[in-house]
Amino acid sequence: MAWINMATFLLLLVFGGVGARVTFSDNAYNDVLVYIHPDVHEDDRLLDNIKKTFTSASALLHRASRNHFYFGAVTIYIPHTWTAKKVYEDVVQESRDNMDVLIEPSRTDGDYDDHPSNAPFTPNFKGCKQMGEYIHLTNTFMVNDIEAAKYGPREKARIVLVHEWAHYRFGIFDEYPQPSNPLFYVSSEGKIEATRCSLAIKVQFYNNETEEGCDIVNGLPEKACRFRENSDATDSSFGSLMYKQNIDQITEFCTDDSTGESLHNREAPNNQNDRCGSQSAWEIIRAHDDFINSKAKSTIDTTPQFRVVKKKNPPKIVLVLDLSGSMNYSSKLIKLRQGCYSFLSYTVSECSEVGIIEFSTTAKTKQNLTRIGEKSRVGLVNALPSTATGVSTSIGSGLIEALKMLGDYAYGSHIIVVSDGEENEKPKIPEVKEEVLCHVIKSRAIVHSIAITQNASADIDQLSHDTGGQSYIVNPDNTESLNAKFKNIGKSAADSCHQEIASDLVNQQIKIPGGKPKLKKAFVLDASLGRDLLIIFQFESNDFLIKISSPNGNPYSKHSEEFSCSHEFMACHFLLAHAEPGVWTIEFSTSGESQTITYTVEAKAADPSVEPIEAEILWKSPGPQNISSVPEEPQKLYAKVKQGNLPIIDASVRAIVETPTGEDIRLNLADNGVGPDAIANDGVYSADFVSYTSAGRYQAKASVEGSGSTTTNKNGIVGFGEISGANNPEASKKTGSFSRTQTSQSIQVVHYNPDPSGKLYPPARISDLKVTRVDQSNFTATLEWTAVGEQASIGQDEEYYVIGIVVIDEKNRSSTSTISNLAHISFTTIPDTIIDKEEEEEMIPTLYIIIGCASCVLVALVTVAIVANIKCRRTNEISPEEPQEVPYVNEQPEIGPPPPTPPPPAKPQEHWRNRGVRVMF
């Protein structure tokens, strides 16, 4: 096997990782994956235009990044629905899981043709400076000049791509006016400005109803006022690529290191300023690892190299199973056998090849790679190990045996390692890691891990992370099933096999009392599901009865043809090809001793052409964690709830985080745009996680429930929010009741050294501070904001300190730059739900800060080290003789979707509101 310098490997890890998506080295973005959806009709023009667009965008990116970046190598993934051609190479490890660009077919929704997901967009719900999910384009945009013309002439597609790449790679946001924000504002210099970047872009105003000039009402342009860029402003290169792609002169990003025409407009009310603390796009790019680890190269060929790939060979899956003696305790071996039994019987696709390796002191092949079919499934199940007699544990020997089984041609392969203990026998993982990684770099094989107990070697989690694999933890003490873990890993191979994935409804453990008392459970099969209803039961003793009843009363027992039971594996499977929606019930009983039963419920879409409601739970930072007394941004837990690309809003999302000490931490996830949730109503529900208990593995299980108030937002995109120009008159569609369950990957805390106080993080930034009233006669301003947590958004912080007020002069409407020197003026938070209007005046303290008269104040509130600024709205009119600049409505749709709507008022049961706090100035 060829040896690779480990420094080279570490360099690959720094710029994306072996199993990651795009990688970066020597100024070039390589391994960029363009994934064509199977529903896109075969069209050679699409391939040609992908290549042309990336080639021209590469040159523009190089120029805009000041000679630092370009597209080096791009791979185009051809779907299985297209005709095979000799020029297509085989897939290595490319799949939808690691795509950078997704090309989907344009969509319609009945008579509503302008579907929001037809616009170019890049979901990013993790926030500023965080990599996005993927870039979304449509085949129509790529091949139809009329559709592309909505975003400028065809040659402007390169700017669209660079614009979206900046969203995706660097975590920066749009600088054009947002539908939920003012299209105009009054600057600190007292001028009416259009929301744009940079201010060097000249604009003219008009009334979009009369096409005449705009009136000024209460100091601001009237409601119907719009602005457009001057048509003759094309003689210079200025503006920002995050603003308008249809303006000819824009070829770079707004920056902070210029006093000229590309200077960032920090006051504009746009997503970039709101989410990135008014930093310019170039400030963020300049601080990115890609920029820091590269040098400008002005003379370079920026033409990308292209590969076009289509799956030719089946994916290979190798199960590497621990059979050391410790697997005999706490039913670990039977759980391993049950999980493998269900995986081989129902989860793994028939286009796959599966092999089995067992290890303890040494490793041996139990079953060579076998193509999955009806008969071979039985053979693989029979080959599963039934005893664990090993004395010691050498995971390294199992990995080496797996590499031998895969051979030199391991493209598309997956190694699944299941183990319960620390290695105590050579070769250990660190001793074979270099060999494994050499093989992985060559073939792009992926190593996944399932740890049974916290005692399992931490090295296997690190190896999974390094190769782009998944990691899970199973605690045998709570009778947890391995089914969900095997299924999540199996999804990685399912894409290569074009396999439809079932939605998970239930994953539950119950204790059945002895002596024949009946225990009933129910679940809802919603209307989006209905095919291949599969219920898997795993039990401790064969002495039990099950009765399943459909919504119309049809009964099914263990003797029904839909049931298949195995006494050897202590498992039963119920499979119904077509199931009716509604409430299903399961009745359990046993005549023997009490026992615990684990059961899972899943089903596929009722109509294969209509996407079902889906849920996914994930950590913001999936890699190894270092928890110390030095504050860093807290970990976040996200749950995506969607139907296709459309967000599901007003669902109930709860999560239980299992900790190494056995304590369960319960979290409520919200989609309200407050605290850890970046965007309201985008279908991504969020929560901070700060409750670490020790070093070890943490894993979350989410439960998602839909009710009568839950809806699908047809004007939005999951992870993005509402789309600019989306105007579906029936945007909200009731989902009805539904349930979904999902298990996250595990994260591992490798170092745990908390602050002696027990607090790891400061309170969250106050993001919605408002001046709700200014009383000039009494010289007071009334402030309102949502209370932050004691740590991040968790708990309740009870003291806040006003440390400064910046005065805006009434006559000149400009800041005097005077900062008061007051500090440590505190007040108590009051829950929104207990404020009595009649008692409110007595409960509100008045803070007397005498600094002079003003019509408006800029208030800076600080909680620990977190600063939130707010500038109140001016009400006095601008003189008609002053220059008037008013907002613009683009006659062509914007690049990508608009930002989300402002966060709704916080729910009383979830957040506290500080209301009516008066400051005297």
Coordinates of C-alpha atoms in Angstrom, one line a residue, residues 346-871:
Y346 CA -34.9 -4.6 5.7
T347 CA -32.5 -1.6 5.6
V348 CA -29.6 -2.4 3.3
S349 CA -30.4 -2.0 -0.4
E350 CA -30.4 -4.9 -2.9
C351 CA -27.8 -3.1 -5.0
S352 CA -25.2 -3.3 -2.1
E353 CA -22.6 -5.9 -1.2
V354 CA -22.2 -6.8 2.4
G355 CA -19.4 -8.6 4.3
I356 CA -19.0 -9.6 8.0
I357 CA -15.9 -9.5 10.1
E358 CA -15.6 -10.4 13.8
F359 CA -12.8 -9.4 16.0
S360 CA -11.5 -9.7 19.6
T361 CA -7.8 -10.6 20.1
T362 CA -7.5 -11.1 16.4
A363 CA -9.9 -10.7 13.5
K364 CA -11.3 -13.1 10.9
T365 CA -13.8 -13.0 8.0
K366 CA -17.1 -14.5 8.8
Q367 CA -18.8 -13.7 5.5
N368 CA -17.2 -12.4 2.3
L369 CA -18.7 -9.6 0.3
T370 CA -22.1 -10.8 -0.9
R371 CA -24.6 -9.1 -3.2
I372 CA -27.9 -8.4 -1.4
G373 CA -30.9 -10.4 -2.6
E374 CA -33.8 -12.3 -1.1
K375 CA -31.7 -15.5 -0.5
S376 CA -28.5 -13.8 0.4
R377 CA -30.2 -11.8 3.1
V378 CA -31.0 -15.1 4.8
G379 CA -27.4 -16.3 4.4
L380 CA -25.9 -13.1 5.9
V381 CA -28.3 -13.2 8.8
N382 CA -27.3 -16.8 9.5
A383 CA -23.6 -15.8 9.4
L384 CA -24.1 -13.3 12.2
P385 CA -22.0 -14.3 15.3
S386 CA -23.9 -16.0 18.1
T387 CA -21.3 -16.1 20.8
A388 CA -18.6 -13.8 22.2
T389 CA -15.7 -15.7 23.6
G390 CA -12.8 -13.4 22.9
V391 CA -10.4 -12.5 25.7
S392 CA -9.2 -9.0 24.6
T393 CA -10.1 -6.2 22.1
S394 CA -8.1 -5.2 19.0
I395 CA -10.3 -2.9 16.8
G396 CA -7.2 -2.3 14.7
S397 CA -7.1 -5.9 13.6
G398 CA -10.7 -5.7 12.6
L399 CA -10.0 -2.6 10.5
I400 CA -7.0 -4.2 8.7
E401 CA -9.2 -7.3 7.9
A402 CA -11.9 -5.0 6.5
L403 CA -9.4 -3.3 4.2
K404 CA -8.2 -6.7 2.9
M405 CA -11.8 -7.6 2.2
L406 CA -12.4 -4.4 0.3
G407 CA -9.3 -4.8 -1.8
D408 CA -7.8 -2.1 -4.0
Y409 CA -11.1 -1.1 -5.6
A410 CA -13.1 0.2 -2.6
Y411 CA -14.9 3.1 -4.2
G412 CA -18.2 3.7 -2.5
S413 CA -17.4 1.5 0.5
H414 CA -18.5 1.8 4.1
I415 CA -16.9 0.2 7.2
I416 CA -19.3 -0.1 10.2
V417 CA -17.4 -0.8 13.5
V418 CA -19.4 -1.8 16.5
S419 CA -17.5 -2.2 19.8
D420 CA -18.1 -1.9 23.6
G421 CA -14.6 -1.4 25.1
E422 CA -11.2 0.1 25.1
E423 CA -8.6 -1.6 23.1
N424 CA -6.2 -3.7 25.1
E425 CA -4.6 -5.8 22.3
K426 CA -2.3 -4.8 19.5
P427 CA -2.7 -3.7 16.8
K428 CA -4.6 -0.7 18.1
I429 CA -6.3 2.0 16.1
P430 CA -3.4 4.5 16.5
E431 CA -1.0 1.8 15.2
V432 CA -3.1 1.2 12.0
K433 CA -4.6 4.6 11.5
E434 CA -2.0 5.7 9.0
E435 CA -2.6 2.6 6.9
V436 CA -6.3 3.0 7.2
L437 CA -6.1 6.7 6.2
C438 CA -3.9 6.0 3.3
H439 CA -6.5 3.5 2.0
V440 CA -9.2 6.0 2.7
I441 CA -7.5 8.8 0.9
K442 CA -7.0 6.5 -2.1
S443 CA -10.4 5.0 -2.2
R444 CA -12.6 7.5 -0.2
A445 CA -13.9 4.6 2.0
I446 CA -15.8 5.8 5.1
V447 CA -15.5 4.4 8.6
H448 CA -18.7 4.6 10.8
S449 CA -18.8 3.7 14.5
I450 CA -21.3 2.5 17.0
A451 CA -20.1 2.5 20.6
I452 CA -21.9 0.2 22.9
T453 CA -21.4 1.9 26.3
Q454 CA -19.2 4.9 27.1
N455 CA -16.2 2.6 27.6
A456 CA -15.7 2.0 23.9
S457 CA -12.5 3.4 22.5
A458 CA -12.5 7.1 21.8
D459 CA -10.1 6.5 18.9
I460 CA -12.9 5.0 16.7
D461 CA -15.0 8.2 17.0
Q462 CA -12.0 10.2 15.9
L463 CA -11.4 7.9 12.9
S464 CA -15.0 8.2 11.9
H465 CA -14.8 12.0 12.1
D466 CA -11.5 12.1 10.1
T467 CA -13.0 9.9 7.3
G468 CA -16.4 11.7 7.1
G469 CA -18.3 8.9 8.8
Q470 CA -21.0 8.8 11.4
S471 CA -20.6 8.0 15.2
Y472 CA -23.3 6.8 17.6
I473 CA -23.5 5.7 21.2
V474 CA -25.8 2.9 22.5
N475 CA -26.4 2.6 26.3
P476 CA -27.5 -1.0 27.0
D477 CA -28.8 -0.1 30.4
N478 CA -31.8 1.6 28.9
T479 CA -32.5 -1.3 26.4
E480 CA -31.9 1.1 23.5
S481 CA -32.1 -0.4 20.0
L482 CA -29.4 -0.2 17.4
N483 CA -32.0 0.0 14.6
A484 CA -32.0 3.8 14.2
K485 CA -28.2 3.9 14.2
F486 CA -27.8 1.3 11.5
K487 CA -30.6 2.9 9.5
N488 CA -28.9 6.3 9.6
I489 CA -25.6 4.9 8.4
G490 CA -27.5 2.8 5.8
K491 CA -28.8 6.1 4.2
S492 CA -25.3 6.9 3.1
A493 CA -25.3 3.8 0.8
A494 CA -29.0 4.1 -0.1
D495 CA -28.4 7.1 -2.3
S496 CA -26.0 5.1 -4.5
C497 CA -28.7 2.4 -4.8
H498 CA -31.5 4.9 -5.6
Q499 CA -33.4 3.5 -2.5
E500 CA -36.4 5.4 -1.1
I501 CA -35.9 6.2 2.6
A502 CA -38.7 5.6 5.1
S503 CA -39.6 8.2 7.7
D504 CA -39.2 7.3 11.4
L505 CA -42.4 7.8 13.5
V506 CA -41.6 6.0 16.7
N507 CA -38.5 4.7 18.6
Q508 CA -39.6 3.7 22.0
Q509 CA -38.9 1.3 24.9
I510 CA -41.7 0.1 27.1
K511 CA -41.9 -2.2 30.1
I512 CA -44.7 -4.8 30.0
P513 CA -46.0 -5.9 33.4
G514 CA -46.2 -9.7 34.0
G515 CA -49.5 -11.6 34.5
K516 CA -51.3 -10.7 31.3
P517 CA -52.4 -7.1 32.0
K518 CA -52.6 -5.2 28.7
L519 CA -50.6 -2.2 27.8
K520 CA -51.8 0.0 24.9
K521 CA -49.7 2.4 22.8
A522 CA -50.8 4.5 19.8
F523 CA -49.2 6.3 17.0
V524 CA -50.5 8.5 14.1
L525 CA -49.8 7.6 10.5
D526 CA -50.3 11.0 8.8
A527 CA -51.6 11.4 5.3
S528 CA -48.1 12.0 3.8
L529 CA -47.2 8.4 4.6
G530 CA -48.8 5.0 3.8
R531 CA -46.6 2.6 1.9
D532 CA -44.5 -0.1 3.5
L533 CA -45.5 0.5 7.1
L534 CA -42.8 -1.4 9.1
I535 CA -42.9 -2.0 12.8
I536 CA -39.9 -3.8 14.4
F537 CA -40.3 -5.3 17.9
Q538 CA -37.2 -6.4 19.9
F539 CA -37.8 -8.2 23.2
E540 CA -36.2 -10.0 26.1
S541 CA -38.4 -13.1 26.1
N542 CA -40.6 -14.8 23.5
D543 CA -43.4 -15.1 26.0
F544 CA -45.6 -12.1 24.9
L545 CA -48.5 -11.2 22.7
I546 CA -48.9 -8.3 20.3
K547 CA -52.1 -7.0 18.7
I548 CA -52.0 -4.2 16.1
S549 CA -55.3 -2.4 15.1
S550 CA -55.6 -0.1 12.1
P551 CA -57.7 3.1 12.2
N552 CA -60.7 1.2 10.7
G553 CA -60.4 -1.6 13.3
N554 CA -58.6 -4.3 11.3
P555 CA -56.7 -6.5 13.8
Y556 CA -53.2 -8.1 13.2
S557 CA -51.6 -10.6 15.5
K558 CA -48.2 -12.4 15.6
H559 CA -49.9 -15.1 13.5
S560 CA -51.0 -12.7 10.7
E561 CA -49.1 -13.0 7.4
E562 CA -47.8 -9.5 7.8
F563 CA -45.8 -10.6 10.8
S564 CA -42.4 -12.3 10.7
C565 CA -40.9 -13.4 14.0
S566 CA -37.5 -14.9 14.9
H567 CA -37.1 -16.6 18.3
E568 CA -33.4 -16.9 17.7
F569 CA -33.0 -13.1 17.4
M570 CA -36.0 -12.3 19.7
A571 CA -37.5 -10.0 17.2
C572 CA -40.7 -9.6 15.2
H573 CA -41.3 -7.5 12.1
F574 CA -44.7 -6.3 10.9
L575 CA -44.8 -5.1 7.3
L576 CA -47.9 -3.8 5.5
A577 CA -47.6 -2.7 1.9
H578 CA -50.4 -0.2 2.0
A579 CA -51.5 1.3 5.3
E580 CA -54.4 3.8 5.9
P581 CA -53.7 7.1 7.7
G582 CA -55.0 7.7 11.1
V583 CA -54.5 6.5 14.7
W584 CA -53.0 3.0 15.0
T585 CA -52.9 1.1 18.3
I586 CA -50.5 -1.6 19.6
E587 CA -51.6 -3.8 22.5
F588 CA -48.9 -5.6 24.5
S589 CA -49.3 -8.4 27.1
T590 CA -47.3 -11.3 28.6
S591 CA -48.3 -14.2 30.7
G592 CA -44.7 -14.6 32.1
E593 CA -42.5 -12.2 33.9
S594 CA -42.4 -8.5 33.1
Q595 CA -40.0 -7.5 30.3
T596 CA -38.9 -4.5 28.2
I597 CA -39.7 -4.3 24.6
T598 CA -38.2 -1.9 22.1
Y599 CA -40.3 -1.0 19.0
T600 CA -39.7 1.3 16.1
V601 CA -42.3 2.5 13.5
E602 CA -41.4 3.7 10.0
A603 CA -43.3 4.2 6.7
K604 CA -42.7 5.5 3.2
A605 CA -44.5 8.3 1.3
A606 CA -48.2 7.5 0.5
D607 CA -47.5 8.8 -3.1
P608 CA -43.9 8.3 -4.3
S609 CA -44.1 11.5 -6.3
V610 CA -45.0 13.6 -3.2
E611 CA -42.4 14.1 -0.6
P612 CA -43.5 13.2 3.0
I613 CA -42.9 15.2 6.1
E614 CA -39.3 14.6 7.4
A615 CA -37.2 15.4 10.4
E616 CA -33.5 15.5 11.0
I617 CA -31.5 16.3 14.2
L618 CA -27.9 17.5 14.2
W619 CA -25.3 19.2 16.2
K620 CA -23.8 22.5 15.1
S621 CA -20.2 21.2 15.8
P622 CA -20.1 17.4 15.3
G623 CA -16.3 16.9 16.0
P624 CA -14.4 16.3 19.2
Q625 CA -15.2 18.9 21.9
N626 CA -12.9 20.7 24.3
I627 CA -14.9 22.1 27.2
S628 CA -12.8 24.4 29.3
S629 CA -13.1 27.5 31.5
V630 CA -12.3 29.7 28.5
P631 CA -15.6 30.7 27.0
E632 CA -16.4 29.7 23.4
E633 CA -19.6 29.7 21.5
P634 CA -21.9 27.1 23.0
Q635 CA -22.9 23.9 21.2
K636 CA -26.3 24.1 19.5
L637 CA -28.8 21.4 18.6
Y638 CA -30.9 21.7 15.4
A639 CA -33.9 19.9 14.2
K640 CA -34.9 20.4 10.6
V641 CA -38.6 19.7 10.0
K642 CA -39.7 19.9 6.3
Q643 CA -41.7 18.6 3.4
G644 CA -39.3 18.6 0.5
N645 CA -37.7 22.1 0.6
L646 CA -40.6 23.6 2.4
P647 CA -40.4 24.4 6.1
I648 CA -42.9 23.0 8.7
I649 CA -43.7 25.6 11.2
D650 CA -45.4 25.7 14.6
A651 CA -44.5 22.1 15.4
S652 CA -43.5 20.9 18.9
V653 CA -39.9 19.7 19.0
R654 CA -38.4 18.3 22.1
A655 CA -35.0 16.5 22.6
I656 CA -33.4 14.4 25.3
V657 CA -29.6 14.6 25.4
E658 CA -28.0 11.5 27.0
T659 CA -24.9 12.3 28.9
P660 CA -21.9 10.2 30.0
T661 CA -23.0 10.2 33.6
G662 CA -26.4 8.8 32.7
E663 CA -28.3 12.0 33.3
D664 CA -30.9 13.0 30.6
I665 CA -31.0 16.7 29.7
R666 CA -34.3 17.8 28.3
L667 CA -34.5 20.6 25.8
N668 CA -37.3 22.4 24.0
L669 CA -36.3 23.5 20.5
A670 CA -37.9 26.7 19.0
D671 CA -38.2 28.2 15.5
N672 CA -38.8 31.8 16.6
G673 CA -35.7 33.7 15.5
V674 CA -34.7 34.3 19.2
G675 CA -31.5 33.2 21.0
P676 CA -29.9 30.2 19.3
D677 CA -32.5 30.2 16.5
A678 CA -31.1 32.4 13.7
I679 CA -34.2 32.5 11.4
A680 CA -37.9 32.5 12.5
N681 CA -40.2 30.1 10.7
D682 CA -37.6 28.5 8.5
G683 CA -38.4 25.0 9.7
V684 CA -35.1 24.7 11.7
Y685 CA -35.8 24.4 15.4
S686 CA -32.9 25.3 17.7
A687 CA -31.6 25.1 21.2
D688 CA -28.4 25.9 23.0
F689 CA -26.7 23.0 24.9
V690 CA -24.5 23.9 27.9
S691 CA -25.2 21.1 30.4
Y692 CA -22.1 19.1 30.1
T693 CA -21.5 16.7 33.0
S694 CA -18.1 15.1 32.2
A695 CA -15.9 14.0 29.4
G696 CA -17.4 11.3 27.2
R697 CA -20.1 10.9 24.5
Y698 CA -23.3 12.9 24.2
Q699 CA -26.2 12.0 21.9
A700 CA -29.7 13.5 21.4
K701 CA -33.0 12.0 20.5
A702 CA -35.7 14.3 19.1
S703 CA -39.4 14.0 19.1
V704 CA -41.4 16.1 16.6
E705 CA -45.2 16.5 16.9
G706 CA -47.5 18.2 14.6
S707 CA -50.9 19.5 15.7
G708 CA -53.9 21.4 14.3
S709 CA -51.9 24.6 14.2
T710 CA -48.9 23.1 12.4
T711 CA -48.5 24.2 8.8
T712 CA -46.3 23.9 5.7
N713 CA -45.0 27.3 4.6
K714 CA -45.1 27.3 0.8
N715 CA -43.5 30.7 0.5
G716 CA -40.4 29.6 2.3
I717 CA -37.3 27.4 2.1
V718 CA -36.1 25.2 5.0
G719 CA -33.0 26.7 6.6
F720 CA -33.5 29.9 4.7
G721 CA -36.8 31.5 5.5
E722 CA -39.3 33.3 3.2
I723 CA -38.3 33.9 -0.5
S724 CA -38.3 37.4 -2.0
G725 CA -41.3 37.7 -4.3
A726 CA -42.9 34.5 -3.2
N727 CA -46.6 35.2 -3.2
N728 CA -48.5 32.0 -3.1
P729 CA -52.0 33.0 -2.0
E730 CA -52.4 29.7 -0.1
A731 CA -48.9 29.8 1.5
S732 CA -49.9 28.0 4.7
K733 CA -51.2 24.4 4.4
K734 CA -52.3 22.5 7.5
T735 CA -50.3 19.4 8.1
G736 CA -52.7 17.8 10.7
S737 CA -51.3 15.6 13.4
F738 CA -48.0 13.8 12.8
S739 CA -45.1 12.5 14.7
R740 CA -41.4 11.9 13.8
T741 CA -38.4 10.7 15.8
Q742 CA -34.7 11.1 15.0
T743 CA -31.4 10.3 16.7
S744 CA -28.4 12.6 16.4
Q745 CA -24.9 11.4 15.9
S746 CA -22.9 11.4 19.1
I747 CA -20.4 14.1 20.0
Q748 CA -17.4 13.4 22.2
V749 CA -16.0 15.7 24.9
V750 CA -12.4 14.8 25.0
H751 CA -11.3 17.4 27.5
Y752 CA -13.6 18.7 30.3
N753 CA -12.3 21.4 32.6
P754 CA -15.2 23.7 33.5
D755 CA -15.0 26.9 35.4
P756 CA -15.3 26.4 39.2
S757 CA -18.5 28.3 39.2
G758 CA -20.0 25.7 37.0
K759 CA -20.8 28.3 34.3
L760 CA -19.2 27.7 30.9
Y761 CA -20.7 30.5 28.8
P762 CA -21.8 34.1 29.2
P763 CA -25.4 35.1 28.6
A764 CA -26.5 35.3 24.9
R765 CA -26.4 38.5 23.0
I766 CA -29.5 40.6 23.3
S767 CA -30.7 40.7 19.7
D768 CA -34.1 42.5 19.8
L769 CA -33.6 45.5 22.0
K770 CA -36.1 48.2 21.1
V771 CA -36.8 51.8 22.1
T772 CA -40.6 51.6 22.2
R773 CA -41.3 55.1 23.4
V774 CA -39.4 58.4 23.6
D775 CA -41.0 61.1 25.9
Q776 CA -39.2 64.3 25.2
S777 CA -41.2 66.3 27.7
N778 CA -40.0 64.1 30.5
F779 CA -36.7 63.3 28.8
T780 CA -37.2 59.5 29.1
A781 CA -36.9 56.6 26.7
T782 CA -38.7 53.2 27.2
L783 CA -36.7 50.1 26.4
E784 CA -37.9 46.6 25.6
W785 CA -36.1 43.3 24.9
T786 CA -36.3 39.6 25.4
A787 CA -34.3 38.4 28.4
V788 CA -31.3 36.3 27.7
G789 CA -30.3 33.2 29.6
E790 CA -27.9 32.9 32.5
Q791 CA -25.7 30.8 30.2
A792 CA -26.3 31.5 26.5
S793 CA -30.1 31.2 26.2
I794 CA -30.4 28.7 29.1
G795 CA -31.7 29.8 32.5
Q796 CA -32.6 33.4 33.4
D797 CA -30.3 36.3 33.8
E798 CA -31.6 38.7 36.4
E799 CA -29.3 41.7 36.2
Y800 CA -28.5 44.0 33.4
Y801 CA -26.2 47.1 33.4
V802 CA -26.6 50.3 31.4
I803 CA -23.1 51.5 30.8
G804 CA -23.5 54.1 28.1
I805 CA -25.8 56.3 26.0
V806 CA -24.8 57.9 22.7
V807 CA -26.8 61.0 21.9
I808 CA -28.1 61.9 18.5
D809 CA -28.3 65.6 18.2
E810 CA -31.8 66.8 17.3
K811 CA -30.8 69.5 14.9
N812 CA -28.0 67.9 13.1
R813 CA -29.2 64.3 13.4
S814 CA -25.7 63.1 14.1
S815 CA -24.0 61.3 16.9
T816 CA -22.1 63.5 19.4
S817 CA -20.0 60.5 20.2
T818 CA -20.5 61.2 23.9
I819 CA -20.5 58.1 26.0
S820 CA -21.7 58.3 29.6
N821 CA -19.5 56.8 32.2
L822 CA -22.3 55.2 34.3
A823 CA -22.2 51.6 35.2
H824 CA -23.7 49.0 37.5
I825 CA -27.3 50.3 37.4
S826 CA -29.3 47.1 37.7
F827 CA -32.9 46.1 37.6
T828 CA -34.9 42.9 37.9
T829 CA -36.5 41.0 35.0
I830 CA -40.2 40.5 35.1
P831 CA -42.0 37.5 33.4
D832 CA -44.2 38.8 30.6
T833 CA -47.0 36.6 31.9
I834 CA -47.3 38.2 35.3
I835 CA -47.1 41.9 34.4
D836 CA -50.3 43.7 35.4
K837 CA -51.0 46.8 33.4
E838 CA -52.3 48.8 36.4
E839 CA -49.2 47.9 38.5
E840 CA -46.7 48.3 35.6
E841 CA -45.8 51.9 36.5
E842 CA -44.9 51.0 40.0
M843 CA -42.8 48.0 39.0
I844 CA -40.7 49.9 36.4
P845 CA -37.6 51.6 37.8
T846 CA -36.5 54.8 36.3
L847 CA -32.8 55.3 35.6
Y848 CA -31.8 58.9 35.7
I849 CA -28.9 59.5 33.3
I850 CA -28.5 63.3 32.7
I851 CA -26.6 63.9 29.5
G852 CA -28.6 66.5 27.6
C853 CA -31.5 66.9 25.3
A854 CA -31.9 64.8 22.2
S855 CA -34.7 63.5 19.9
C856 CA -33.2 60.1 19.7
V857 CA -30.8 57.9 21.7
L858 CA -28.5 55.1 20.8
V859 CA -28.6 52.8 23.8
A860 CA -25.9 50.2 24.5
L861 CA -26.9 47.5 27.0
V862 CA -24.2 45.1 28.2
T863 CA -24.7 41.8 29.9
V864 CA -21.3 40.5 31.0
A865 CA -19.4 40.9 27.7
I866 CA -22.4 40.8 25.3
V867 CA -23.4 44.1 23.7
A868 CA -26.6 44.9 21.9
N869 CA -27.2 48.2 20.2
I870 CA -30.4 49.8 19.0
K871 CA -31.1 53.1 17.3

